[in-house]
Amino acid sequence: MSDKQRITVTVNDQEHDLLVEPRTLALDLLRDELRLTGTHAGCEQGVCGACTILVDGKITRACLMFAVQLDGCSVETVESLGSPDGTMHPIQRAFSENHGLQCGFCTPGMLMVTQELLRREPRPDAETARAAIAGNHCRCTGYQHIVASVCAAGRAMSEAEHQHVDRQDVEHQGARA
Amino acid sequence: MTDTTTTDPAAATGEGFRWIGKPVKRKEDPKLVTGRATYVGDVNPPGMLHAAILASPHAHARIVSIDTSRAKALPGVVAVLTGAEAAEVVGPMTAFCAEPVPQHAIAVEKTRYWGEAVAAVAAVDRYVAEDACRLIDVEYEVLDPLVDMVEAMDPAAVKVHDTLEGNVVFHADKSYGEVDADFARADRVIRTHARWHRMGAQPIETAGAVCSWDPFTASMTIWSNSSFYNFLPWSFASMLGISTSRMRMIPCAVGGSFGSKHLLNKVIAISGALTKVTGKPVRYLEDRLENIAANDNVGCDRIYDGELAITDDGEFLSLKLHCIDDYGAYFQFGPGQHGCALAQPVGPYRINSLQYEVSAVLTNKVQQGFFRGAGADHGNFILERLVDAAADELGIDRAEIRRRNFIQPDQFPYKIPSGNVYDSGDYEGVLDRALTLADVEYWRAEQKRLRAEGRYIGIGLATCQERTAYNATEWWFLYDNPPLPATSTPESIKIDIDAFGGVRAELGCPVWGNSPQTVASQVIAEEFGIDPADVSIEHNDSTSGAISAGPGGSRLTVMLSGAARGAAGQLREKMIRIAAHAMEVSPEDVELSDGVFRPRGVPTHTGLTFADVAMKAHLFKQTNPEGESSGLVATYTYDHPLASMPTEDRKDTGAFYPIVSHACHIPIVEVDPESGLVTMLKYYAVNDCGTVMHPKLVEGQVIGGIAQGIGAALMEEYRYDEQGALISGSFREYLMPSSHEVPEIVLEHQETPSPVTPYGVKGAGEGGRLIAPTAIAAAVDDALKPFGVWIDELPMTPERLVEVIARAEDRAEDEESGR
Amino acid sequence: MKPAVFSYQSPRTLDEVFGELAEHGSDARVLAGGQSLIRLMNARTETPGVLVDINRIPGLDEVTVEDGVVRIGALVRQRTSEVSPVIREHTPVFSEAGAEVAHVSVRERGTVVGSIAFADPCAELPTALVALDGEIVARSTRGERVIPAEQMFLGPYRTALAEDEMAVEARLPALPTGRTGSAFLEITRRHGELPVCGVASILRLDDDGQITEARISVGAVGDRPQRARAAESALLGRTTDPEVWREAGELAAREIEPRPTVHGSSAYRRHLASVVTRRSLSRAAARALEGAHHV
């Protein structure tokens, strides 16, 4: 029979030393072992995208990867978003403000896709946003509000970034003066 | 008790409300966007086992023998149950049909559809449970499968159930009004056929249950994504063979339903049987293949022949509908979906009389459940196709013929021939607005321009009803002797205000993807003059006594508003009495505004705050009005505001779905006639669901419904091979729209308030899907007019369209060659 | 839906992989991107006893050009290939086909060589490979051989790879420069799905606009991607003309034996073979006439 394998994986900035059966899917490692149940199982066939996570920054279907393959990797899940003080991540806030979710089951996958997209493309237009989420099924929203949420998140984050830079400039100038 | 059935005059415009109609923050979101919501797959009590099932590889087979010994011997396996063994601990699944069609969650003696469970395993994890399933040896005697509903109607056909005389499990032929006379005076009769194939709800979360049996107290705790835990909890208890008073059903966050998660008997029965034999909590959560193949997911599968009697002026007189409906292997909900279709068979049109004939047929496919639209979607399709055919035959514009036949605003409440009542509407207003919104003139010019380039775009139009807020009579009035002639569809809420004035509400319904928390908080805030953000919302389990039918039939916003307003009203009255007593004025002279109680007309009075009065209510009994009990808690059950009984002779169904929304959809499509691919270019809709409770939430429901309607129109279909094996059993074969297939949807609202509901709201949950398929069908045959194409079958898969075009071309050639 | 038990190997060298394959034969499967294999393992359609994960072997993720041949290593992800300037420059039809494969999330992990070795008869990359007269380098403990694309695909999910062989590289001969045009076109029932018909075509014109070379690879219609030889021959010496494409399309449709699936009957697929071939040729010709072979 199969022997358990030792892996070291960083999930949402926390390192874990784990023993896993080779056949355990990355999805089940997150949900059952680490109790990070925000990542959802939709089809286990790689079609629906509900289990989308980021592995070393790349969008990945957690149902189409074995846990053992995560050895040495850095994983981000929906639980990485938002702060312990209750401040939502701008992506989460944009989804809520634009009604980009209804039942919420596909939402963690959508959020992670958005996270990856905005790192590459900080200000996506509607067409880019629509293309980015095409691999993730939502049965509730008809996608329109999700597209709006992705664009709004991009705007909000870019603006926050600019304000941040402006503030730094001001502080810098202040220091010089 | 306060009267909650009168309408605010302010409802007519939606103005005058502080929170109703406002885009307040959605209360459900924080848990959902942070991954903190608890879905049934996240429920994990200590010691929980995981279940898996062995599915039948045959559509129709006798189970000769099952040997589970190898499975039982596998390390990690705790229990294995065959259908016969499970039947010793749990009963057959609840069915609402009058006919003897018993259904077990795990097949006993015979399997009747591909994918039906024949054994179940509980093991330490799902991996091992699945390993064990493959070690179960079943010997089958394969029987002839019934795949075609028309063949199944043959009295000589093999029977799905030996308890029945044949496979036509139910037949009714009802006439309402003077059908023969109306047909006799018609100038002509428009006829069309319509075929609507089997489709499924396919929520992204499958169905599941965690059942935990405590043999020492004989009590059962159930977590599931069923929505009927506060409506028919006794039906689960009786199926599980346990005491109704020792069962507690706890709702979970639900990852989409679209009608498919009402009862969910199968998952509850399977995990219930396994927990009873193991004494440990058991989770049975379907995987995707099981959910598609073997759940309450599937909508109606109908063949229609329709006849519309009209005058040469385009006036509609009478309608005949003949329908065959493939129910699959069981008859769980009886002919209820035809009850539903009878809510609005004549649409928004003045049609004097109706004949409705239905043959419900059993075949070797998974049984029908409910799917958004619940039979009225198909009804809209056949009716709107007849209307389009009438327009085309008379050479009248498709919009104009509708205009001529609309029920007029001054005719409400309007009783349709079968007996249902429409509460209110302004159909011409919606149509005019939609035509303007869509700029149909522009698109006609585009169509002409592009046709010159060899491109085919089409403009569709449909004007349809969305019956909302059902009453239970729809399930049974087609029966002369119904098994359960229930007449209630209540919705309850419990509100309590703590000593500091904190407001808490407990709902009897789950979150299905709709927004009951937000709606309840809006209503409560409206009634108390506080901020919705200050209302805390929880969900009751089945032990609260707060009976609630929950979501379904586009009822929840209407019914929950009634419940919340009722409970809030009771508490407000009590607080006013206490405040009046303290301020030494009479209760009639106290007003509650912005959370402060003051003598009416004295805005300078410091008054008493909400918290002041709450504290008095909780702790100052002796200085409160005499006879006033301490505390502030109210449970209110809101019943249907307009339902009535069917008549004994069933010539009149009574009002059972009378809160009627309406919409006009105008999709713009492009068809590639060579490949048969349809591209949605743009979609316009004007929706009238009375007072809009929350613009964003209604938009979400309508747009989401339209997306499902695009799926229904173009791609979604259950496909079985000749042996009855499901060949569209995964998301790779059962195709649903992705973000690429859904165009930009432009939506506007007209608000024609209901005169009978709180604030004038009407339901909006199903309209998108009820209307989009027929609107898109109209757009496609508009695009393909040069070919003479007529769409009468959904979905319009590319292959079907190529065939339809080829047939139309052949027909044209035949005609040209003089036939 | 969970995979059956298997033993997991994660070698660091190819020789170790060949050793495992030699030892376990058909009971072993190579895991690269896993975007098809793990799906089938979840459904237990595939139940290998040994899974040989090649993802930790260095040096397999490179795209290089040598003597006019693009070489794609066994761990080059589809996403990498799709956006590779080298591949776009030398074999643009491969980039064009690659952009149609599923969704970005799948292409991020899925590999080019894995898709070829999996041999889904509908898949885009095998179709493009056949049009390009590409080759697969197969290696085992017994040595190395080069399999021409057309001999690689035997039927649905069946290739010429022996049980102990692993596809280590795909080779794509660069398209000639000058008046050469190529195109990949497909019909899918939903964005991101496998096509019901996909056609990769390559046309080369002389200075008079006459066709001197034509290659047509039809995927998703038959049981494997196939060259439409009769259509190709009929094109030689012809000029670029809609009627010519139409004739070629009809010839192509006749020479491919269609295979029905839930997404399209044989008749529909044959019909599409004609339509898509015609359209693909028309697009390739337009590009050839532009003079360069860019996409």
mmCIF file of C-alpha atoms in Angstrom, chain C:
data_model
loop_
_atom_site.group_PDB
_atom_site.id
_atom_site.type_symbol
_atom_site.label_atom_id
_atom_site.label_comp_id
_atom_site.label_asym_id
_atom_site.label_seq_id
_atom_site.Cartn_x
_atom_site.Cartn_y
_atom_site.Cartn_z
ATOM 1 C CA MET C 1 -14.834 11.248 -6.342
ATOM 2 C CA LYS C 2 -11.417 10.334 -4.988
ATOM 3 C CA PRO C 3 -8.465 8.570 -6.577
ATOM 4 C CA ALA C 4 -7.563 4.986 -5.783
ATOM 5 C CA VAL C 5 -4.401 4.136 -3.903
ATOM 6 C CA PHE C 6 -1.116 4.418 -5.799
ATOM 7 C CA SER C 7 2.518 4.542 -4.974
ATOM 8 C CA TYR C 8 4.152 7.871 -5.639
ATOM 9 C CA GLN C 9 7.608 8.417 -7.061
ATOM 10 C CA SER C 10 9.176 11.794 -7.511
ATOM 11 C CA PRO C 11 12.519 11.146 -9.209
ATOM 12 C CA ARG C 12 15.099 13.840 -9.818
ATOM 13 C CA THR C 13 16.479 12.412 -13.061
ATOM 14 C CA LEU C 14 14.978 11.094 -16.262
ATOM 15 C CA ASP C 15 16.932 7.864 -15.935
ATOM 16 C CA GLU C 16 15.047 7.135 -12.754
ATOM 17 C CA VAL C 17 11.773 7.725 -14.617
ATOM 18 C CA PHE C 18 12.782 5.283 -17.339
ATOM 19 C CA GLY C 19 13.724 2.788 -14.651
ATOM 20 C CA GLU C 20 10.288 3.063 -13.036
ATOM 21 C CA LEU C 21 8.536 2.751 -16.382
ATOM 22 C CA ALA C 22 10.648 -0.264 -17.332
ATOM 23 C CA GLU C 23 9.831 -1.898 -14.036
ATOM 24 C CA HIS C 24 6.095 -1.182 -13.828
ATOM 25 C CA GLY C 25 5.062 -0.983 -17.490
ATOM 26 C CA SER C 26 1.386 -0.228 -17.992
ATOM 27 C CA ASP C 27 0.805 0.002 -14.241
ATOM 28 C CA ALA C 28 2.802 3.236 -14.159
ATOM 29 C CA ARG C 29 1.748 6.655 -15.394
ATOM 30 C CA VAL C 30 3.844 9.751 -15.796
ATOM 31 C CA LEU C 31 2.458 12.789 -13.985
ATOM 32 C CA ALA C 32 3.322 16.123 -15.536
ATOM 33 C CA GLY C 33 0.621 18.804 -15.367
ATOM 34 C CA GLY C 34 -1.998 16.255 -14.391
ATOM 35 C CA GLN C 35 -4.871 18.331 -15.736
ATOM 36 C CA SER C 36 -6.315 15.330 -17.559
ATOM 37 C CA LEU C 37 -4.740 12.474 -15.640
ATOM 38 C CA ILE C 38 -5.795 13.571 -12.164
ATOM 39 C CA ARG C 39 -9.313 14.237 -13.395
ATOM 40 C CA LEU C 40 -9.498 10.661 -14.649
ATOM 41 C CA MET C 41 -7.907 9.355 -11.476
ATOM 42 C CA ASN C 42 -10.503 11.202 -9.393
ATOM 43 C CA ALA C 43 -13.206 9.415 -11.350
ATOM 44 C CA ARG C 44 -11.155 6.198 -11.102
ATOM 45 C CA THR C 45 -11.227 5.842 -14.857
ATOM 46 C CA GLU C 46 -7.450 5.708 -14.438
ATOM 47 C CA THR C 47 -6.044 3.708 -11.540
ATOM 48 C CA PRO C 48 -2.293 3.511 -12.001
ATOM 49 C CA GLY C 49 -0.417 1.555 -9.350
ATOM 50 C CA VAL C 50 2.587 3.818 -9.668
ATOM 51 C CA LEU C 51 2.577 7.507 -10.371
ATOM 52 C CA VAL C 52 5.863 8.917 -11.569
ATOM 53 C CA ASP C 53 5.855 12.654 -10.953
ATOM 54 C CA ILE C 54 8.380 14.338 -13.250
ATOM 55 C CA ASN C 55 7.771 17.853 -11.947
ATOM 56 C CA ARG C 56 10.963 17.935 -9.897
ATOM 57 C CA ILE C 57 13.302 16.941 -12.701
ATOM 58 C CA PRO C 58 15.414 19.920 -13.723
ATOM 59 C CA GLY C 59 15.972 20.982 -17.300
ATOM 60 C CA LEU C 60 12.700 19.826 -18.823
ATOM 61 C CA ASP C 61 11.014 23.204 -18.912
ATOM 62 C CA GLU C 62 12.887 24.833 -21.746
ATOM 63 C CA VAL C 63 11.865 26.034 -25.147
ATOM 64 C CA THR C 64 14.819 26.215 -27.553
ATOM 65 C CA VAL C 65 15.442 26.534 -31.271
ATOM 66 C CA GLU C 66 18.080 24.547 -33.043
ATOM 67 C CA ASP C 67 18.572 24.249 -36.788
ATOM 68 C CA GLY C 68 15.149 25.608 -37.489
ATOM 69 C CA VAL C 69 13.434 23.247 -35.085
ATOM 70 C CA VAL C 70 11.623 24.408 -31.968
ATOM 71 C CA ARG C 71 12.150 22.019 -29.073
ATOM 72 C CA ILE C 72 9.649 21.965 -26.239
ATOM 73 C CA GLY C 73 10.658 20.100 -23.079
ATOM 74 C CA ALA C 74 8.370 17.759 -21.206
ATOM 75 C CA LEU C 75 7.645 20.251 -18.441
ATOM 76 C CA VAL C 76 6.976 23.302 -20.568
ATOM 77 C CA ARG C 77 3.558 24.468 -19.433
ATOM 78 C CA GLN C 78 0.902 25.224 -21.996
ATOM 79 C CA ARG C 79 0.751 28.776 -20.735
ATOM 80 C CA THR C 80 4.500 29.195 -21.258
ATOM 81 C CA SER C 81 4.262 27.820 -24.766
ATOM 82 C CA GLU C 82 1.280 29.965 -25.619
ATOM 83 C CA VAL C 83 3.076 33.193 -24.764
ATOM 84 C CA SER C 84 6.571 32.129 -25.875
ATOM 85 C CA PRO C 85 7.953 34.616 -28.425
ATOM 86 C CA VAL C 86 10.113 31.848 -29.896
ATOM 87 C CA ILE C 87 7.132 29.627 -30.611
ATOM 88 C CA ARG C 88 5.102 32.530 -31.857
ATOM 89 C CA GLU C 89 7.851 33.488 -34.263
ATOM 90 C CA HIS C 90 8.621 30.077 -35.705
ATOM 91 C CA THR C 91 5.388 28.131 -35.372
ATOM 92 C CA PRO C 92 2.613 30.668 -34.849
ATOM 93 C CA VAL C 93 -0.120 28.123 -35.449
ATOM 94 C CA PHE C 94 1.025 26.309 -32.321
ATOM 95 C CA SER C 95 0.623 29.481 -30.261
ATOM 96 C CA GLU C 96 -2.760 30.109 -31.805
ATOM 97 C CA ALA C 97 -3.933 26.603 -30.973
ATOM 98 C CA GLY C 98 -2.423 26.845 -27.514
ATOM 99 C CA ALA C 99 -4.446 29.915 -26.658
ATOM 100 C CA GLU C 100 -7.617 27.876 -27.175
ATOM 101 C CA VAL C 101 -6.734 25.167 -24.666
ATOM 102 C CA ALA C 102 -9.182 25.203 -21.745
ATOM 103 C CA HIS C 103 -8.615 28.102 -19.349
ATOM 104 C CA VAL C 104 -5.553 29.883 -18.026
ATOM 105 C CA SER C 105 -5.734 28.015 -14.722
ATOM 106 C CA VAL C 106 -5.461 24.717 -16.610
ATOM 107 C CA ARG C 107 -2.749 25.990 -18.951
ATOM 108 C CA GLU C 108 -0.668 27.190 -16.009
ATOM 109 C CA ARG C 109 -0.120 23.582 -14.961
ATOM 110 C CA GLY C 110 -0.898 21.526 -18.038
ATOM 111 C CA THR C 111 2.098 20.729 -20.219
ATOM 112 C CA VAL C 112 2.449 20.710 -23.988
ATOM 113 C CA VAL C 113 4.037 17.288 -24.154
ATOM 114 C CA GLY C 114 1.530 15.936 -21.641
ATOM 115 C CA SER C 115 -1.353 17.006 -23.818
ATOM 116 C CA ILE C 116 0.257 15.318 -26.803
ATOM 117 C CA ALA C 117 0.968 12.118 -24.903
ATOM 118 C CA PHE C 118 -2.575 12.064 -23.530
ATOM 119 C CA ALA C 119 -3.856 12.034 -27.132
ATOM 120 C CA ASP C 120 -7.353 13.339 -26.643
ATOM 121 C CA PRO C 121 -8.667 13.250 -30.213
ATOM 122 C CA CYS C 122 -10.196 16.692 -29.747
ATOM 123 C CA ALA C 123 -7.236 18.454 -28.170
ATOM 124 C CA GLU C 124 -5.819 21.491 -29.905
ATOM 125 C CA LEU C 125 -2.071 20.943 -29.521
ATOM 126 C CA PRO C 126 -1.965 17.504 -31.166
ATOM 127 C CA THR C 127 -3.899 18.923 -34.101
ATOM 128 C CA ALA C 128 -1.371 21.728 -34.483
ATOM 129 C CA LEU C 129 1.526 19.302 -34.054
ATOM 130 C CA VAL C 130 0.255 17.175 -36.937
ATOM 131 C CA ALA C 131 -0.118 20.211 -39.189
ATOM 132 C CA LEU C 132 3.436 21.263 -38.379
ATOM 133 C CA ASP C 133 4.883 17.822 -39.201
ATOM 134 C CA GLY C 134 6.205 17.850 -35.671
ATOM 135 C CA GLU C 135 7.890 15.015 -33.884
ATOM 136 C CA ILE C 136 7.889 13.481 -30.460
ATOM 137 C CA VAL C 137 11.078 12.318 -28.848
ATOM 138 C CA ALA C 138 10.446 9.127 -26.904
ATOM 139 C CA ARG C 139 12.985 7.760 -24.498
ATOM 140 C CA SER C 140 13.310 4.679 -22.338
ATOM 141 C CA THR C 141 16.031 2.522 -20.845
ATOM 142 C CA ARG C 142 16.245 1.021 -24.318
ATOM 143 C CA GLY C 143 17.237 4.328 -25.877
ATOM 144 C CA GLU C 144 15.683 7.147 -27.807
ATOM 145 C CA ARG C 145 13.551 7.327 -30.921
ATOM 146 C CA VAL C 146 11.758 10.057 -32.764
ATOM 147 C CA ILE C 147 8.108 9.552 -33.637
ATOM 148 C CA PRO C 148 6.642 11.668 -36.440
ATOM 149 C CA ALA C 149 3.419 13.367 -35.349
ATOM 150 C CA GLU C 150 1.237 11.475 -37.763
ATOM 151 C CA GLN C 151 2.478 8.170 -36.432
ATOM 152 C CA MET C 152 2.147 9.268 -32.819
ATOM 153 C CA PHE C 153 -1.641 9.214 -32.601
ATOM 154 C CA LEU C 154 -3.272 5.810 -32.975
ATOM 155 C CA GLY C 155 -6.755 6.537 -31.666
ATOM 156 C CA PRO C 156 -8.544 8.113 -28.738
ATOM 157 C CA TYR C 157 -6.023 8.351 -25.881
ATOM 158 C CA ARG C 158 -3.738 5.890 -27.697
ATOM 159 C CA THR C 159 -0.257 6.750 -28.901
ATOM 160 C CA ALA C 160 2.739 5.006 -30.391
ATOM 161 C CA LEU C 161 4.581 5.344 -27.073
ATOM 162 C CA ALA C 162 5.519 1.969 -25.656
ATOM 163 C CA GLU C 163 4.680 1.185 -22.033
ATOM 164 C CA ASP C 164 8.216 1.877 -20.928
ATOM 165 C CA GLU C 165 8.653 5.048 -22.953
ATOM 166 C CA MET C 166 8.218 8.634 -21.960
ATOM 167 C CA ALA C 167 7.704 11.551 -24.318
ATOM 168 C CA VAL C 168 10.521 13.872 -23.345
ATOM 169 C CA GLU C 169 10.261 16.527 -26.012
ATOM 170 C CA ALA C 170 8.104 17.860 -28.797
ATOM 171 C CA ARG C 171 9.835 19.156 -31.903
ATOM 172 C CA LEU C 172 8.254 21.635 -34.235
ATOM 173 C CA PRO C 173 9.969 22.458 -37.521
ATOM 174 C CA ALA C 174 9.769 26.192 -38.073
ATOM 175 C CA LEU C 175 7.485 27.339 -40.835
ATOM 176 C CA PRO C 176 9.223 28.639 -43.928
ATOM 177 C CA THR C 177 9.503 32.391 -44.160
ATOM 178 C CA GLY C 178 8.046 34.361 -47.008
ATOM 179 C CA ARG C 179 4.499 33.983 -48.219
ATOM 180 C CA THR C 180 3.425 31.423 -45.678
ATOM 181 C CA GLY C 181 0.320 31.660 -43.597
ATOM 182 C CA SER C 182 -1.156 29.449 -40.955
ATOM 183 C CA ALA C 183 -4.309 29.372 -38.889
ATOM 184 C CA PHE C 184 -5.932 27.373 -36.144
ATOM 185 C CA LEU C 185 -9.687 27.598 -35.933
ATOM 186 C CA GLU C 186 -12.107 25.647 -33.826
ATOM 187 C CA ILE C 187 -15.758 25.301 -32.980
ATOM 188 C CA THR C 188 -16.492 24.705 -29.321
ATOM 189 C CA ARG C 189 -19.856 24.383 -27.671
ATOM 190 C CA ARG C 190 -18.686 26.553 -24.826
ATOM 191 C CA HIS C 191 -15.663 28.745 -24.415
ATOM 192 C CA GLY C 192 -12.768 26.730 -23.018
ATOM 193 C CA GLU C 193 -14.207 23.319 -23.880
ATOM 194 C CA LEU C 194 -12.545 20.906 -26.217
ATOM 195 C CA PRO C 195 -13.604 21.613 -29.789
ATOM 196 C CA VAL C 196 -16.170 19.662 -31.770
ATOM 197 C CA CYS C 197 -13.923 20.422 -34.708
ATOM 198 C CA GLY C 198 -10.535 22.112 -34.856
ATOM 199 C CA VAL C 199 -8.473 22.650 -37.962
ATOM 200 C CA ALA C 200 -4.880 23.778 -38.238
ATOM 201 C CA SER C 201 -3.814 24.748 -41.712
ATOM 202 C CA ILE C 202 -0.651 26.011 -43.330
ATOM 203 C CA LEU C 203 -0.413 27.501 -46.802
ATOM 204 C CA ARG C 204 2.593 28.640 -48.773
ATOM 205 C CA LEU C 205 2.267 30.729 -51.885
ATOM 206 C CA ASP C 206 4.654 31.563 -54.679
ATOM 207 C CA ASP C 207 5.089 35.019 -56.083
ATOM 208 C CA ASP C 208 2.163 34.506 -58.449
ATOM 209 C CA GLY C 209 -0.108 33.644 -55.573
ATOM 210 C CA GLN C 210 -0.208 29.959 -56.433
ATOM 211 C CA ILE C 211 -0.285 27.467 -53.635
ATOM 212 C CA THR C 212 2.975 25.575 -53.438
ATOM 213 C CA GLU C 213 2.411 23.844 -50.158
ATOM 214 C CA ALA C 214 -0.729 23.042 -48.184
ATOM 215 C CA ARG C 215 -1.099 21.290 -44.886
ATOM 216 C CA ILE C 216 -4.419 20.632 -43.223
ATOM 217 C CA SER C 217 -4.783 18.881 -39.898
ATOM 218 C CA VAL C 218 -8.308 18.101 -38.752
ATOM 219 C CA GLY C 219 -8.823 17.470 -35.071
ATOM 220 C CA ALA C 220 -11.844 16.481 -32.994
ATOM 221 C CA VAL C 221 -13.668 14.933 -35.930
ATOM 222 C CA GLY C 222 -12.043 11.542 -36.244
ATOM 223 C CA ASP C 223 -10.507 9.338 -33.583
ATOM 224 C CA ARG C 224 -7.241 11.320 -33.787
ATOM 225 C CA PRO C 225 -5.931 14.432 -35.513
ATOM 226 C CA GLN C 226 -5.451 13.605 -39.150
ATOM 227 C CA ARG C 227 -4.044 15.238 -42.234
ATOM 228 C CA ALA C 228 -6.547 15.809 -45.010
ATOM 229 C CA ARG C 229 -4.228 14.627 -47.774
ATOM 230 C CA ALA C 230 -6.677 14.674 -50.647
ATOM 231 C CA ALA C 231 -7.643 18.236 -49.823
ATOM 232 C CA GLU C 232 -3.991 19.224 -49.516
ATOM 233 C CA SER C 233 -3.134 17.771 -52.945
ATOM 234 C CA ALA C 234 -6.107 19.418 -54.543
ATOM 235 C CA LEU C 235 -4.887 22.793 -53.358
ATOM 236 C CA LEU C 236 -1.477 22.632 -54.987
ATOM 237 C CA GLY C 237 -1.169 24.949 -57.941
ATOM 238 C CA ARG C 238 -4.458 26.671 -57.188
ATOM 239 C CA THR C 239 -4.836 30.327 -56.342
ATOM 240 C CA THR C 240 -6.409 31.785 -53.238
ATOM 241 C CA ASP C 241 -10.121 31.801 -53.865
ATOM 242 C CA PRO C 242 -13.193 31.142 -51.722
ATOM 243 C CA GLU C 243 -14.336 28.435 -54.088
ATOM 244 C CA VAL C 244 -10.995 26.675 -53.680
ATOM 245 C CA TRP C 245 -11.367 26.670 -49.912
ATOM 246 C CA ARG C 246 -14.887 25.355 -50.227
ATOM 247 C CA GLU C 247 -13.766 22.449 -52.406
ATOM 248 C CA ALA C 248 -10.908 21.679 -50.045
ATOM 249 C CA GLY C 249 -13.284 21.710 -47.115
ATOM 250 C CA GLU C 250 -15.580 19.237 -48.774
ATOM 251 C CA LEU C 251 -12.683 16.965 -49.662
ATOM 252 C CA ALA C 252 -11.395 17.096 -46.096
ATOM 253 C CA ALA C 253 -14.835 16.258 -44.728
ATOM 254 C CA ARG C 254 -15.006 13.215 -46.974
ATOM 255 C CA GLU C 255 -11.646 11.783 -46.037
ATOM 256 C CA ILE C 256 -11.980 11.891 -42.250
ATOM 257 C CA GLU C 257 -14.021 9.148 -40.622
ATOM 258 C CA PRO C 258 -15.979 10.953 -37.900
ATOM 259 C CA ARG C 259 -16.432 9.731 -34.349
ATOM 260 C CA PRO C 260 -19.587 10.767 -32.491
ATOM 261 C CA THR C 261 -19.609 12.125 -28.936
ATOM 262 C CA VAL C 262 -22.249 13.712 -26.747
ATOM 263 C CA HIS C 263 -21.317 17.078 -28.238
ATOM 264 C CA GLY C 264 -21.844 16.145 -31.836
ATOM 265 C CA SER C 265 -22.896 13.266 -34.040
ATOM 266 C CA SER C 266 -20.759 11.927 -36.875
ATOM 267 C CA ALA C 267 -22.820 13.797 -39.421
ATOM 268 C CA TYR C 268 -22.453 17.086 -37.591
ATOM 269 C CA ARG C 269 -18.729 16.636 -37.142
ATOM 270 C CA ARG C 270 -18.270 15.809 -40.810
ATOM 271 C CA HIS C 271 -20.256 18.894 -41.685
ATOM 272 C CA LEU C 272 -18.053 20.986 -39.408
ATOM 273 C CA ALA C 273 -14.889 19.504 -40.890
ATOM 274 C CA SER C 274 -15.889 21.039 -44.181
ATOM 275 C CA VAL C 275 -16.884 24.411 -42.709
ATOM 276 C CA VAL C 276 -13.916 24.817 -40.397
ATOM 277 C CA THR C 277 -11.368 23.624 -42.952
ATOM 278 C CA ARG C 278 -12.678 26.180 -45.399
ATOM 279 C CA ARG C 279 -12.547 28.973 -42.855
ATOM 280 C CA SER C 280 -9.144 27.966 -41.566
ATOM 281 C CA LEU C 281 -7.687 27.915 -45.084
ATOM 282 C CA SER C 282 -9.206 31.240 -45.860
ATOM 283 C CA ARG C 283 -7.612 32.766 -42.801
ATOM 284 C CA ALA C 284 -4.247 31.113 -43.456
ATOM 285 C CA ALA C 285 -4.320 32.380 -47.030
ATOM 286 C CA ALA C 286 -5.076 35.918 -45.931
ATOM 287 C CA ARG C 287 -2.088 35.751 -43.643
ATOM 288 C CA ALA C 288 0.107 34.288 -46.378
ATOM 289 C CA LEU C 289 -0.878 37.119 -48.663
ATOM 290 C CA GLU C 290 0.162 39.587 -45.999
ATOM 291 C CA GLY C 291 3.600 38.180 -46.653
ATOM 292 C CA ALA C 292 4.657 37.219 -43.205
ATOM 293 C CA HIS C 293 3.627 34.169 -41.242
ATOM 294 C CA HIS C 294 2.607 35.944 -38.114
ATOM 295 C CA VAL C 295 -0.635 35.056 -36.450
#
